């Protein structure tokens, strides 16, 4: 189990969908990167907050969960195409798995993700829900 | 660049749940068989590359390079561990090839090993998920089957690929595995069994997924000069290529094709000076059935989107136009992750030597092997042939 700093330093991306905008090529990336993967410039990246809106691009329903996610089964994992361009992998919550379809609109919600056992750190972060 | 490189010896353990063999036993067993097969003595070996994905998590042992040299009776020689998730074996093979190409060494061992069944299945799944993006995928509750399910869904939507076609990959692989005495699952399954097996991550079911496996595989490589000196008639490594892509699936240009595999294949064909039509058989990375369809297309054995159709039409069967995974593949032979890339090379050597027994492809002279790390962030391709050029 990781200590507190391992989680604390990721709060901007987990809580606020902070990524990067490249001043050189106008590319947008999530999460933050220091080197632009498209134009390879350094020093051209600025903080960028994503709107948290987008649409379902692909999805699956997890029936055999990893450790710590057992109580959520079945749950939907999707790749969402965000309105600003990049894709993001996320849970889709507050719906029946049968309601999820490619192309449906979604928005971000702030949720508990996983707890490190009974007395460990509770980790929070982004999930998405349907808005259609 | 110096001389050509050939494979002069091969050896592998049975793949499966091998409760009586530990990590070091497995790789030593496979190594001893390969040395015997090559007809050399241990002191002729100049270097070792061992592919292993996660011995630290699977077997609580790191620093396996020195361990392998020690227990192989080869203390003193240079040994390195190579890690590229499920492509660790294929990349170890490439490192051994490059060591000879560089002119630095003449006889080099490339091994692969994983001991996965000593820990609970849940812990093994956590170790395997290390091949993905820990923060952006695993932290969200993503599993490896679910990443391939996301790809399968896009392939189905974009090309009309059916779950029957995806399931036929597993049926075909098990048919071949039933002819392989080293396979973990040497039995046939029906299309109905695959399609009615337990759902893991829609649309993928348990019989679309490779299992948890123990096993090791070793090949011995030699320069052309050394092979001649040893009077050995090797299987030649005609080309070796490696390509990478984003670690997270969602950062790829497409989810319905595997770009690293396409890039590696293109370089491998160019290096060998041949085309997909010149390949007689291939061992492809079918960790999940959809992965074989993506690989068939990436290797150029059909048009994009046709991988499911040619599988359904029987073109990839043992006696088909382009036999795929004659060994049973990762699904049927088993997938001890670090060993898989080397086991693929061994199947190619057996086919080219004409030693593949009941699963022999008639007239097999040139084969392609393709090994993938993670959901496609690493792809390594080798072309092996009985012909020098
Ligand atoms: Zn840029």
Short mmCIF file of N, CA and C in Angstrom, two decimals, chain A residues 10 12-14 17-21 28-34 45 48 50 82 86-88 126, chain B residues 133 135-136 248 250-251:
data_model
loop_
_atom_site.label_atom_id
_atom_site.label_comp_id
_atom_site.label_asym_id
_atom_site.label_seq_id
_atom_site.Cartn_x
_atom_site.Cartn_y
_atom_site.Cartn_z
N UNK A 10 -1.38 13.49 -6.87
CA UNK A 10 -2.23 13.25 -8.04
C UNK A 10 -3.60 13.90 -7.92
N UNK A 12 -4.77 16.94 -8.35
CA UNK A 12 -5.27 17.79 -9.44
C UNK A 12 -5.92 16.99 -10.56
N UNK A 13 -5.32 15.89 -10.98
CA UNK A 13 -5.92 15.11 -12.06
C UNK A 13 -7.11 14.29 -11.56
N UNK A 14 -6.99 13.72 -10.36
CA UNK A 14 -8.08 12.87 -9.87
C UNK A 14 -9.32 13.69 -9.50
N UNK A 17 -9.68 17.00 -12.98
CA UNK A 17 -9.44 16.74 -14.41
C UNK A 17 -8.45 17.74 -15.02
N UNK A 18 -7.35 17.98 -14.29
CA UNK A 18 -6.34 18.90 -14.81
C UNK A 18 -5.40 18.15 -15.75
N UNK A 19 -5.25 18.67 -16.95
CA UNK A 19 -4.34 18.10 -17.93
C UNK A 19 -3.43 19.18 -18.47
N UNK A 20 -3.00 19.00 -19.72
CA UNK A 20 -2.06 19.96 -20.32
C UNK A 20 -2.57 20.46 -21.67
N UNK A 21 -2.19 21.71 -21.98
CA UNK A 21 -2.45 22.31 -23.28
C UNK A 21 -1.10 22.71 -23.86
N UNK A 28 -4.28 18.91 -26.66
CA UNK A 28 -4.72 18.83 -25.27
C UNK A 28 -4.53 17.40 -24.79
N UNK A 29 -4.04 17.26 -23.55
CA UNK A 29 -3.68 15.94 -23.04
C UNK A 29 -4.14 15.75 -21.61
N UNK A 30 -4.55 14.52 -21.28
CA UNK A 30 -4.89 14.19 -19.91
C UNK A 30 -4.19 12.91 -19.53
N UNK A 31 -3.51 12.85 -18.36
CA UNK A 31 -3.29 13.94 -17.41
C UNK A 31 -2.16 14.84 -17.88
N UNK A 32 -1.59 15.60 -16.93
CA UNK A 32 -0.52 16.53 -17.28
C UNK A 32 0.73 15.79 -17.77
N UNK A 33 1.38 16.38 -18.76
CA UNK A 33 2.66 15.88 -19.25
C UNK A 33 3.60 17.08 -19.37
N UNK A 34 4.92 16.82 -19.25
CA UNK A 34 5.86 17.93 -19.38
C UNK A 34 6.39 18.05 -20.81
N UNK A 45 4.00 23.48 -22.44
CA UNK A 45 2.79 22.91 -21.85
C UNK A 45 2.25 23.79 -20.72
N UNK A 48 -4.36 22.76 -18.03
CA UNK A 48 -5.63 22.87 -18.74
C UNK A 48 -6.69 22.06 -17.98
N UNK A 50 -10.17 20.20 -17.98
CA UNK A 50 -11.18 19.65 -18.88
C UNK A 50 -12.58 19.89 -18.32
N UNK A 82 -13.61 12.89 -24.66
CA UNK A 82 -13.96 14.17 -24.04
C UNK A 82 -14.17 15.23 -25.13
N UNK A 86 -9.18 14.56 -26.09
CA UNK A 86 -8.58 13.31 -25.60
C UNK A 86 -9.60 12.29 -25.10
N UNK A 87 -9.16 11.05 -25.02
CA UNK A 87 -9.98 9.96 -24.48
C UNK A 87 -9.58 9.72 -23.03
N UNK A 88 -10.51 9.17 -22.24
CA UNK A 88 -10.24 8.88 -20.84
C UNK A 88 -10.94 7.57 -20.48
N UNK A 126 -12.44 10.88 -10.21
CA UNK A 126 -13.51 11.08 -11.19
C UNK A 126 -14.15 9.77 -11.61
N UNK B 133 -1.68 0.92 -17.40
CA UNK B 133 -1.39 2.18 -16.70
C UNK B 133 -2.00 2.09 -15.31
N UNK B 135 -2.29 4.23 -12.82
CA UNK B 135 -3.12 5.34 -12.35
C UNK B 135 -4.38 5.51 -13.20
N UNK B 136 -4.22 5.48 -14.51
CA UNK B 136 -5.34 5.85 -15.39
C UNK B 136 -6.23 4.67 -15.76
N UNK B 248 -1.33 3.51 -21.95
CA UNK B 248 -2.78 3.43 -21.75
C UNK B 248 -3.48 3.22 -23.08
N UNK B 250 -6.40 4.12 -23.99
CA UNK B 250 -7.20 5.25 -24.47
C UNK B 250 -6.38 6.33 -25.19
N UNK B 251 -5.04 6.27 -25.08
CA UNK B 251 -4.20 7.25 -25.79
C UNK B 251 -3.78 6.79 -27.19
#
